[in-house]
PDB file of C-alpha atoms in Angstrom:
ATOM      1  CA  MET A   1      14.552 -81.386 -68.772  1.00 36.00           C
ATOM      2  CA  THR A   2      16.214 -80.711 -65.406  1.00 35.00           C
ATOM      3  CA  ALA A   3      12.856 -80.065 -63.700  1.00 37.00           C
ATOM      4  CA  THR A   4      11.433 -83.299 -65.101  1.00 35.00           C
ATOM      5  CA  VAL A   5      14.352 -85.368 -63.824  1.00 34.00           C
ATOM      6  CA  ALA A   6      14.080 -83.780 -60.381  1.00 35.00           C
ATOM      7  CA  ALA A   7      10.375 -84.510 -60.217  1.00 38.00           C
ATOM      8  CA  GLN A   8      10.930 -88.129 -61.245  1.00 41.00           C
ATOM      9  CA  SER A   9      13.682 -88.459 -58.659  1.00 40.00           C
ATOM     10  CA  GLY A  10      11.364 -87.111 -55.948  1.00 48.00           C
ATOM     11  CA  GLN A  11       8.666 -89.590 -56.899  1.00 51.00           C
ATOM     12  CA  SER A  12      11.189 -92.416 -56.704  1.00 45.00           C
ATOM     13  CA  ASP A  13      12.315 -91.297 -53.246  1.00 64.00           C
ATOM     14  CA  ASP A  14       8.701 -91.096 -52.019  1.00 76.00           C
ATOM     15  CA  ALA A  15       8.029 -94.639 -53.246  1.00 79.00           C
ATOM     16  CA  ASP A  16      10.536 -95.938 -50.687  1.00 84.00           C
ATOM     17  CA  LYS A  17       8.973 -94.039 -47.790  1.00 91.00           C
ATOM     18  CA  ILE A  18       6.483 -95.428 -45.298  1.00 94.00           C
ATOM     19  CA  ARG A  19       3.063 -94.069 -46.285  1.00 95.00           C
ATOM     20  CA  VAL A  20       1.095 -92.806 -43.277  1.00 97.00           C
ATOM     21  CA  MET A  21      -2.563 -91.824 -42.884  1.00 97.00           C
ATOM     22  CA  ILE A  22      -3.623 -89.819 -39.805  1.00 97.00           C
ATOM     23  CA  VAL A  23      -7.203 -90.076 -38.507  1.00 96.00           C
ATOM     24  CA  ASP A  24      -8.200 -87.839 -35.583  1.00 94.00           C
ATOM     25  CA  ASP A  25     -11.018 -85.375 -34.934  1.00 93.00           C
ATOM     26  CA  SER A  26      -8.616 -82.933 -33.248  1.00 90.00           C
ATOM     27  CA  VAL A  27      -7.112 -80.450 -35.696  1.00 92.00           C
ATOM     28  CA  VAL A  28      -4.261 -79.883 -33.219  1.00 89.00           C
ATOM     29  CA  ILE A  29      -3.322 -83.571 -33.058  1.00 89.00           C
ATOM     30  CA  ARG A  30      -3.608 -83.963 -36.845  1.00 92.00           C
ATOM     31  CA  GLY A  31      -1.350 -80.952 -37.350  1.00 93.00           C
ATOM     32  CA  VAL A  32       1.281 -82.089 -34.854  1.00 91.00           C
ATOM     33  CA  LEU A  33       1.415 -85.656 -36.166  1.00 93.00           C
ATOM     34  CA  SER A  34       1.495 -84.496 -39.779  1.00 94.00           C
ATOM     35  CA  ASN A  35       4.462 -82.231 -39.038  1.00 94.00           C
ATOM     36  CA  TRP A  36       6.366 -85.024 -37.293  1.00 93.00           C
ATOM     37  CA  ILE A  37       5.754 -87.506 -40.096  1.00 94.00           C
ATOM     38  CA  SER A  38       6.586 -84.974 -42.810  1.00 91.00           C
ATOM     39  CA  GLU A  39       9.872 -84.057 -41.089  1.00 92.00           C
ATOM     40  CA  SER A  40      10.927 -87.700 -41.040  1.00 90.00           C
ATOM     41  CA  ARG A  41      13.081 -88.683 -44.011  1.00 89.00           C
ATOM     42  CA  ASP A  42      11.652 -92.203 -44.265  1.00 92.00           C
ATOM     43  CA  CYS A  43       7.923 -91.388 -43.908  1.00 95.00           C
ATOM     44  CA  ILE A  44       5.320 -89.429 -45.862  1.00 95.00           C
ATOM     45  CA  VAL A  45       1.749 -88.346 -45.011  1.00 96.00           C
ATOM     46  CA  VAL A  46      -0.708 -89.578 -47.653  1.00 96.00           C
ATOM     47  CA  GLY A  47      -3.972 -88.744 -45.889  1.00 96.00           C
ATOM     48  CA  SER A  48      -5.383 -86.781 -42.945  1.00 96.00           C
ATOM     49  CA  HIS A  49      -9.013 -87.261 -41.911  1.00 96.00           C
ATOM     50  CA  VAL A  50     -11.388 -86.050 -39.231  1.00 96.00           C
ATOM     51  CA  ASN A  51     -13.276 -89.333 -38.718  1.00 95.00           C
ATOM     52  CA  GLY A  52     -13.214 -93.035 -39.480  1.00 95.00           C
ATOM     53  CA  ARG A  53     -15.708 -92.905 -42.331  1.00 95.00           C
ATOM     54  CA  ARG A  54     -13.550 -90.588 -44.422  1.00 96.00           C
ATOM     55  CA  ALA A  55     -10.483 -92.726 -43.674  1.00 96.00           C
ATOM     56  CA  ALA A  56     -12.223 -95.949 -44.718  1.00 96.00           C
ATOM     57  CA  ASP A  57     -13.479 -94.294 -47.914  1.00 96.00           C
ATOM     58  CA  ASP A  58      -9.960 -93.052 -48.790  1.00 96.00           C
ATOM     59  CA  VAL A  59      -7.779 -96.014 -47.810  1.00 96.00           C
ATOM     60  CA  VAL A  60      -7.888 -97.666 -51.262  1.00 96.00           C
ATOM     61  CA  ASN A  61      -7.020 -94.421 -53.015  1.00 96.00           C
ATOM     62  CA  SER A  62      -4.271 -93.313 -50.595  1.00 95.00           C
ATOM     63  CA  GLN A  63      -2.736 -96.786 -50.116  1.00 94.00           C
ATOM     64  CA  PRO A  64      -1.189 -96.140 -46.674  1.00 95.00           C
ATOM     65  CA  ASP A  65       1.240 -98.597 -45.109  1.00 95.00           C
ATOM     66  CA  VAL A  66       0.315 -97.295 -41.640  1.00 96.00           C
ATOM     67  CA  VAL A  67      -2.882 -95.726 -40.289  1.00 97.00           C
ATOM     68  CA  ILE A  68      -2.712 -93.833 -36.983  1.00 96.00           C
ATOM     69  CA  LEU A  69      -6.317 -94.179 -35.846  1.00 95.00           C
ATOM     70  CA  ASP A  70      -7.996 -92.233 -33.061  1.00 92.00           C
ATOM     71  CA  LEU A  71     -10.710 -94.247 -31.292  1.00 89.00           C
ATOM     72  CA  GLU A  72     -13.004 -91.464 -30.052  1.00 88.00           C
ATOM     73  CA  MET A  73     -14.426 -89.578 -33.066  1.00 91.00           C
ATOM     74  CA  PRO A  74     -17.828 -88.278 -34.229  1.00 89.00           C
ATOM     75  CA  GLU A  75     -19.794 -89.827 -37.116  1.00 90.00           C
ATOM     76  CA  MET A  76     -17.647 -93.010 -37.165  1.00 93.00           C
ATOM     77  CA  ASP A  77     -15.285 -93.971 -34.343  1.00 91.00           C
ATOM     78  CA  GLY A  78     -12.077 -95.937 -34.653  1.00 91.00           C
ATOM     79  CA  LEU A  79     -13.487 -99.312 -33.592  1.00 91.00           C
ATOM     80  CA  THR A  80     -16.135 -99.109 -36.311  1.00 94.00           C
ATOM     81  CA  ALA A  81     -13.689 -97.927 -38.959  1.00 95.00           C
ATOM     82  CA  LEU A  82     -10.958-100.461 -38.136  1.00 95.00           C
ATOM     83  CA  PRO A  83     -12.520-103.560 -39.761  1.00 95.00           C
ATOM     84  CA  LEU A  84     -13.530-101.495 -42.806  1.00 96.00           C
ATOM     85  CA  ILE A  85      -9.952-100.281 -43.283  1.00 96.00           C
ATOM     86  CA  LEU A  86      -8.529-103.800 -42.962  1.00 95.00           C
ATOM     87  CA  GLU A  87     -11.184-105.218 -45.291  1.00 95.00           C
ATOM     88  CA  ARG A  88     -10.589-102.612 -48.002  1.00 96.00           C
ATOM     89  CA  LYS A  89      -6.781-102.712 -47.735  1.00 95.00           C
ATOM     90  CA  PRO A  90      -5.634-105.976 -46.126  1.00 93.00           C
ATOM     91  CA  GLY A  91      -2.211-105.885 -44.526  1.00 90.00           C
ATOM     92  CA  THR A  92      -2.468-102.254 -43.441  1.00 94.00           C
ATOM     93  CA  VAL A  93      -0.734-101.549 -40.143  1.00 94.00           C
ATOM     94  CA  VAL A  94      -3.187 -99.798 -37.826  1.00 95.00           C
ATOM     95  CA  ILE A  95      -1.840 -98.073 -34.719  1.00 94.00           C
ATOM     96  CA  VAL A  96      -4.748 -97.035 -32.525  1.00 92.00           C
ATOM     97  CA  ALA A  97      -4.504 -93.948 -30.327  1.00 88.00           C
ATOM     98  CA  SER A  98      -6.496 -93.571 -27.117  1.00 81.00           C
ATOM     99  CA  THR A  99      -6.504 -91.577 -23.897  1.00 76.00           C
ATOM    100  CA  LEU A 100      -4.717 -92.684 -20.719  1.00 66.00           C
ATOM    101  CA  SER A 101      -7.835 -93.979 -18.964  1.00 67.00           C
ATOM    102  CA  ARG A 102      -9.337 -97.344 -18.111  1.00 71.00           C
ATOM    103  CA  ARG A 103     -11.909 -96.920 -20.883  1.00 75.00           C
ATOM    104  CA  GLY A 104      -9.113 -95.945 -23.281  1.00 75.00           C
ATOM    105  CA  ALA A 105      -7.167 -99.078 -22.343  1.00 78.00           C
ATOM    106  CA  GLU A 106     -10.226-101.327 -22.740  1.00 81.00           C
ATOM    107  CA  VAL A 107     -11.053 -99.927 -26.175  1.00 84.00           C
ATOM    108  CA  SER A 108      -7.409-100.085 -27.308  1.00 84.00           C
ATOM    109  CA  LEU A 109      -7.049-103.757 -26.401  1.00 81.00           C
ATOM    110  CA  LYS A 110     -10.386-104.529 -28.037  1.00 85.00           C
ATOM    111  CA  ALA A 111      -9.028-102.869 -31.198  1.00 88.00           C
ATOM    112  CA  LEU A 112      -5.953-105.131 -31.021  1.00 83.00           C
ATOM    113  CA  ASN A 113      -8.234-108.159 -30.954  1.00 81.00           C
ATOM    114  CA  LEU A 114      -9.999-106.786 -34.042  1.00 85.00           C
ATOM    115  CA  GLY A 115      -6.753-106.607 -36.006  1.00 88.00           C
ATOM    116  CA  ALA A 116      -4.927-103.423 -34.993  1.00 90.00           C
ATOM    117  CA  SER A 117      -1.155-103.921 -34.894  1.00 89.00           C
ATOM    118  CA  ASP A 118      -0.357-101.762 -31.871  1.00 87.00           C
ATOM    119  CA  TYR A 119      -1.565 -98.837 -29.775  1.00 85.00           C
ATOM    120  CA  ILE A 120      -0.192 -95.571 -28.491  1.00 86.00           C
ATOM    121  CA  PRO A 121      -1.534 -93.634 -25.472  1.00 81.00           C
ATOM    122  CA  LYS A 122      -2.574 -90.221 -26.774  1.00 77.00           C
ATOM    123  CA  PRO A 123      -1.648 -87.262 -24.550  1.00 66.00           C
ATOM    124  CA  GLU A 124      -4.159 -84.514 -23.984  1.00 60.00           C
ATOM    125  CA  ALA A 125      -3.525 -81.547 -26.288  1.00 53.00           C
ATOM    126  CA  ALA A 126      -4.457 -79.103 -23.504  1.00 45.00           C
ATOM    127  CA  ASN A 127      -1.622 -80.026 -21.150  1.00 50.00           C
ATOM    128  CA  GLY A 128       1.161 -79.694 -23.701  1.00 50.00           C
ATOM    129  CA  ARG A 129       2.158 -83.369 -23.682  1.00 50.00           C
ATOM    130  CA  ALA A 130       0.838 -83.729 -27.232  1.00 48.00           C
ATOM    131  CA  THR A 131       4.084 -82.159 -28.392  1.00 53.00           C
ATOM    132  CA  SER A 132       6.360 -83.989 -25.938  1.00 79.00           C
ATOM    133  CA  ALA A 133       9.597 -85.513 -27.208  1.00 83.00           C
ATOM    134  CA  GLU A 134       8.745 -88.834 -25.535  1.00 82.00           C
ATOM    135  CA  PHE A 135       5.413 -89.150 -27.349  1.00 85.00           C
ATOM    136  CA  LYS A 136       7.036 -88.193 -30.659  1.00 89.00           C
ATOM    137  CA  GLU A 137       9.837 -90.721 -30.228  1.00 90.00           C
ATOM    138  CA  GLU A 138       7.450 -93.547 -29.327  1.00 87.00           C
ATOM    139  CA  LEU A 139       5.084 -92.794 -32.209  1.00 91.00           C
ATOM    140  CA  LEU A 140       7.808 -92.604 -34.870  1.00 93.00           C
ATOM    141  CA  ALA A 141       9.439 -95.782 -33.535  1.00 92.00           C
ATOM    142  CA  LYS A 142       6.186 -97.718 -33.929  1.00 91.00           C
ATOM    143  CA  VAL A 143       5.512 -96.271 -37.390  1.00 94.00           C
ATOM    144  CA  ARG A 144       9.011 -97.176 -38.602  1.00 93.00           C
ATOM    145  CA  SER A 145       9.108-100.632 -37.035  1.00 90.00           C
ATOM    146  CA  LEU A 146       5.643-101.823 -38.049  1.00 90.00           C
ATOM    147  CA  GLY A 147       5.452 -99.850 -41.301  1.00 90.00           C
ATOM    148  CA  GLY A 148       8.883-101.056 -42.393  1.00 88.00           C
ATOM    149  CA  ARG A 149       7.836-104.678 -41.915  1.00 84.00           C
ATOM    150  CA  ALA A 150       4.646-104.061 -43.888  1.00 79.00           C
ATOM    151  CA  LYS A 151       6.601-102.644 -46.835  1.00 81.00           C
ATOM    152  CA  LEU A 152       8.974-105.630 -46.814  1.00 78.00           C
ATOM    153  CA  ARG A 153       6.045-108.060 -46.834  1.00 78.00           C
ATOM    154  CA  ALA A 154       4.423-106.167 -49.714  1.00 73.00           C
ATOM    155  CA  ARG A 155       7.633-106.248 -51.757  1.00 72.00           C
ATOM    156  CA  GLY A 156       8.113-109.952 -51.055  1.00 68.00           C
ATOM    157  CA  GLY A 157       4.567-110.671 -52.227  1.00 53.00           C
ATOM    158  CA  ALA A 158       5.194-108.785 -55.461  1.00 46.00           C
ATOM    159  CA  LEU A 159       8.222-110.953 -56.205  1.00 42.00           C
ATOM    160  CA  ARG A 160       6.358-114.241 -55.849  1.00 44.00           C
ATOM    161  CA  LYS A 161       4.784-115.674 -59.023  1.00 42.00           C
ATOM    162  CA  PRO A 162       1.513-117.658 -58.944  1.00 43.00           C
ATOM    163  CA  ALA A 163       2.129-121.406 -59.100  1.00 46.00           C
ATOM    164  CA  GLY A 164       1.630-123.068 -62.468  1.00 46.00           C
ATOM    165  CA  ILE A 165       1.803-119.848 -64.493  1.00 44.00           C
ATOM    166  CA  ALA A 166       4.814-119.415 -66.759  1.00 47.00           C
ATOM    167  CA  PRO A 167       6.296-115.922 -66.856  1.00 48.00           C
ATOM    168  CA  SER A 168       5.648-113.900 -69.972  1.00 48.00           C
ATOM    169  CA  PRO A 169       8.752-113.278 -72.111  1.00 50.00           C
ATOM    170  CA  ALA A 170      10.154-109.787 -71.668  1.00 49.00           C
ATOM    171  CA  PRO A 171      10.233-107.522 -74.728  1.00 48.00           C
ATOM    172  CA  ALA A 172      13.651-107.338 -76.361  1.00 49.00           C
ATOM    173  CA  ALA A 173      14.020-103.656 -75.512  1.00 52.00           C
ATOM    174  CA  VAL A 174      13.289-104.162 -71.799  1.00 52.00           C
ATOM    175  CA  ARG A 175      16.012-105.385 -69.488  1.00 56.00           C
ATOM    176  CA  PRO A 176      14.877-108.163 -67.129  1.00 58.00           C
ATOM    177  CA  LEU A 177      14.503-107.382 -63.447  1.00 59.00           C
ATOM    178  CA  PRO A 178      17.393-108.557 -61.261  1.00 60.00           C
ATOM    179  CA  ALA A 179      16.826-111.740 -59.306  1.00 60.00           C
ATOM    180  CA  PRO A 180      15.719-111.220 -55.685  1.00 62.00           C
ATOM    181  CA  PRO A 181      18.593-111.421 -53.205  1.00 61.00           C
ATOM    182  CA  ALA A 182      19.274-114.799 -51.679  1.00 62.00           C
ATOM    183  CA  LYS A 183      17.968-115.384 -48.181  1.00 62.00           C
ATOM    184  CA  PRO A 184      20.678-114.750 -45.600  1.00 59.00           C
ATOM    185  CA  LYS A 185      22.018-117.822 -43.876  1.00 58.00           C
ATOM    186  CA  PRO A 186      21.215-118.081 -40.169  1.00 58.00           C
ATOM    187  CA  LEU A 187      24.125-117.012 -38.006  1.00 53.00           C
ATOM    188  CA  ASP A 188      23.439-119.505 -35.252  1.00 58.00           C
ATOM    189  CA  LYS A 189      21.576-122.766 -34.991  1.00 68.00           C
ATOM    190  CA  LEU A 190      18.684-123.006 -32.590  1.00 69.00           C
ATOM    191  CA  ARG A 191      19.596-124.676 -29.354  1.00 73.00           C
ATOM    192  CA  PRO A 192      17.977-128.076 -28.851  1.00 77.00           C
ATOM    193  CA  TYR A 193      14.914-128.260 -26.640  1.00 73.00           C
ATOM    194  CA  SER A 194      15.864-128.758 -22.997  1.00 75.00           C
ATOM    195  CA  MET A 195      14.709-131.977 -21.355  1.00 82.00           C
ATOM    196  CA  VAL A 196      14.646-130.226 -17.963  1.00 84.00           C
ATOM    197  CA  PRO A 197      11.123-128.960 -17.163  1.00 83.00           C
ATOM    198  CA  PRO A 198      11.108-125.158 -16.671  1.00 87.00           C
ATOM    199  CA  LYS A 199      10.244-123.794 -13.249  1.00 91.00           C
ATOM    200  CA  ILE A 200       9.020-120.461 -14.530  1.00 93.00           C
ATOM    201  CA  LEU A 201       8.250-118.831 -17.909  1.00 93.00           C
ATOM    202  CA  VAL A 202       9.233-115.173 -18.464  1.00 94.00           C
ATOM    203  CA  ILE A 203       8.014-113.270 -21.557  1.00 94.00           C
ATOM    204  CA  GLY A 204       9.146-109.799 -22.599  1.00 92.00           C
ATOM    205  CA  SER A 205       7.543-107.808 -25.445  1.00 87.00           C
ATOM    206  CA  SER A 206       7.405-104.291 -26.825  1.00 79.00           C
ATOM    207  CA  THR A 207       6.182-102.940 -30.198  1.00 74.00           C
ATOM    208  CA  GLY A 208       3.414-105.192 -31.505  1.00 75.00           C
ATOM    209  CA  GLY A 209       3.483-107.093 -28.227  1.00 81.00           C
ATOM    210  CA  PRO A 210      -0.150-106.921 -27.039  1.00 82.00           C
ATOM    211  CA  GLN A 211      -1.481-108.550 -30.213  1.00 80.00           C
ATOM    212  CA  ALA A 212       1.293-111.167 -30.148  1.00 86.00           C
ATOM    213  CA  LEU A 213       0.636-111.907 -26.468  1.00 89.00           C
ATOM    214  CA  HIS A 214      -3.046-112.510 -27.144  1.00 87.00           C
ATOM    215  CA  LYS A 215      -2.200-115.048 -29.872  1.00 88.00           C
ATOM    216  CA  LEU A 216       0.514-116.670 -27.765  1.00 91.00           C
ATOM    217  CA  PHE A 217      -1.622-117.177 -24.669  1.00 93.00           C
ATOM    218  CA  THR A 218      -4.577-118.446 -26.686  1.00 92.00           C
ATOM    219  CA  ALA A 219      -2.320-121.314 -27.807  1.00 91.00           C
ATOM    220  CA  LEU A 220      -0.246-121.580 -24.628  1.00 90.00           C
ATOM    221  CA  GLY A 221      -3.019-121.582 -22.039  1.00 90.00           C
ATOM    222  CA  PRO A 222      -3.533-125.357 -21.721  1.00 90.00           C
ATOM    223  CA  SER A 223       0.224-125.959 -21.265  1.00 89.00           C
ATOM    224  CA  ILE A 224       1.071-123.664 -18.370  1.00 91.00           C
ATOM    225  CA  GLY A 225      -0.847-125.234 -15.518  1.00 90.00           C
ATOM    226  CA  LYS A 226       2.308-126.338 -13.653  1.00 91.00           C
ATOM    227  CA  ILE A 227       4.415-123.170 -13.860  1.00 93.00           C
ATOM    228  CA  PRO A 228       3.905-119.455 -13.170  1.00 95.00           C
ATOM    229  CA  VAL A 229       4.226-117.030 -16.094  1.00 95.00           C
ATOM    230  CA  LEU A 230       5.692-113.529 -15.795  1.00 95.00           C
ATOM    231  CA  VAL A 231       5.039-110.955 -18.537  1.00 94.00           C
ATOM    232  CA  VAL A 232       6.783-107.622 -19.111  1.00 93.00           C
ATOM    233  CA  GLN A 233       5.170-105.395 -21.749  1.00 88.00           C
ATOM    234  CA  HIS A 234       6.118-101.785 -22.415  1.00 82.00           C
ATOM    235  CA  MET A 235       2.904 -99.851 -21.703  1.00 80.00           C
ATOM    236  CA  PRO A 236       1.464 -97.329 -19.227  1.00 77.00           C
ATOM    237  CA  ALA A 237       0.276 -98.328 -15.770  1.00 76.00           C
ATOM    238  CA  THR A 238      -3.409 -98.006 -16.631  1.00 76.00           C
ATOM    239  CA  PHE A 239      -3.008-100.363 -19.565  1.00 82.00           C
ATOM    240  CA  THR A 240      -1.127-103.212 -17.888  1.00 87.00           C
ATOM    241  CA  ALA A 241      -4.007-104.105 -15.548  1.00 86.00           C
ATOM    242  CA  ILE A 242      -6.359-104.361 -18.530  1.00 86.00           C
ATOM    243  CA  LEU A 243      -3.755-106.327 -20.487  1.00 88.00           C
ATOM    244  CA  ALA A 244      -3.603-108.875 -17.658  1.00 90.00           C
ATOM    245  CA  GLU A 245      -7.377-109.345 -17.834  1.00 89.00           C
ATOM    246  CA  HIS A 246      -7.281-109.818 -21.619  1.00 87.00           C
ATOM    247  CA  ILE A 247      -4.460-112.361 -21.749  1.00 91.00           C
ATOM    248  CA  GLY A 248      -5.997-114.181 -18.778  1.00 92.00           C
ATOM    249  CA  ARG A 249      -9.202-114.640 -20.775  1.00 90.00           C
ATOM    250  CA  ALA A 250      -7.183-115.705 -23.834  1.00 90.00           C
ATOM    251  CA  ALA A 251      -5.284-118.322 -21.822  1.00 92.00           C
ATOM    252  CA  GLY A 252      -8.203-119.450 -19.683  1.00 93.00           C
ATOM    253  CA  ARG A 253      -6.005-118.804 -16.632  1.00 93.00           C
ATOM    254  CA  SER A 254      -5.958-116.472 -13.663  1.00 93.00           C
ATOM    255  CA  ALA A 255      -3.995-113.337 -14.521  1.00 93.00           C
ATOM    256  CA  ASN A 256      -3.340-110.100 -12.710  1.00 92.00           C
ATOM    257  CA  GLU A 257      -0.981-107.177 -12.479  1.00 91.00           C
ATOM    258  CA  GLY A 258       1.920-108.164 -10.258  1.00 89.00           C
ATOM    259  CA  VAL A 259       2.142-106.826  -6.702  1.00 89.00           C
ATOM    260  CA  ASP A 260       5.516-106.239  -5.058  1.00 88.00           C
ATOM    261  CA  GLY A 261       6.291-109.022  -2.572  1.00 88.00           C
ATOM    262  CA  GLU A 262       3.434-111.385  -3.492  1.00 91.00           C
ATOM    263  CA  LYS A 263       4.106-115.112  -3.792  1.00 92.00           C
ATOM    264  CA  ILE A 264       3.906-116.419  -7.359  1.00 92.00           C
ATOM    265  CA  GLU A 265       1.886-119.590  -7.967  1.00 93.00           C
ATOM    266  CA  ALA A 266       1.871-122.191 -10.711  1.00 94.00           C
ATOM    267  CA  GLY A 267      -0.812-121.792 -13.357  1.00 93.00           C
ATOM    268  CA  ARG A 268      -1.126-118.041 -12.862  1.00 94.00           C
ATOM    269  CA  ILE A 269      -0.011-115.168 -15.123  1.00 95.00           C
ATOM    270  CA  TYR A 270       1.551-112.030 -13.673  1.00 95.00           C
ATOM    271  CA  VAL A 271       1.970-108.832 -15.717  1.00 94.00           C
ATOM    272  CA  ALA A 272       4.572-106.333 -14.548  1.00 92.00           C
ATOM    273  CA  PRO A 273       2.907-103.005 -13.644  1.00 89.00           C
ATOM    274  CA  GLY A 274       3.503-100.271 -16.202  1.00 82.00           C
ATOM    275  CA  GLY A 275       5.296 -97.090 -15.275  1.00 69.00           C
ATOM    276  CA  VAL A 276       7.507 -98.780 -12.655  1.00 66.00           C
ATOM    277  CA  THR A 277      11.253 -98.259 -13.021  1.00 58.00           C
TER     278      THR A 277
END
């Protein structure tokens, strides 16, 4: 009896954890990431695969909240697997991993446009950075932030009933589920829109930022012809130059990585260089 209760308790605890699938052709990277995720109290590894095809075939069975997806793999790479994963399990958070190179940056931002939620620059296993504390901290922060939101959305969807369908009466022996908690009241009211035209627009973003910036500038592009726009996004130096090109195309505006001392002009977008402190 005691063993059964303990097993049930463990299953209940696991149900609250963020479910993570790891997809990478490097056995070293898979091992390191699996250890980090397994050591985390709020996460659990539900799948580990050597290429995108195996991940796409397993995503329905494993039901991950987060997929850490390498982009350079044999048989099926990450870009090919990404739409399959999102098609077979909509709402999955995909964090793509790529090398710190211009090609890696290009492919990562292309993956964001295809539906990935965020990216992480993957250190080379050979130089020891694959086990660095900084890489571990950044990876777990993204998994917790994005995976936690995904779990909340999934729970909220489960609580909503289809319109026009009356709920079935609960059996007498079954206690009804408690009502969902009331939405918290906003602490502060939004300030009214200023009637003074802005002279400059400054945007800061971090986890999930590249995808959000692409959506924002697609809508914002026609409205920023009379002011300069400054963007700060947490990412490596190699990536920020590519990010500027991508959001420039999304906005239909000139965009570039900012240069110290240059004069800013209306209608242009400037991205702060990565790696500068």
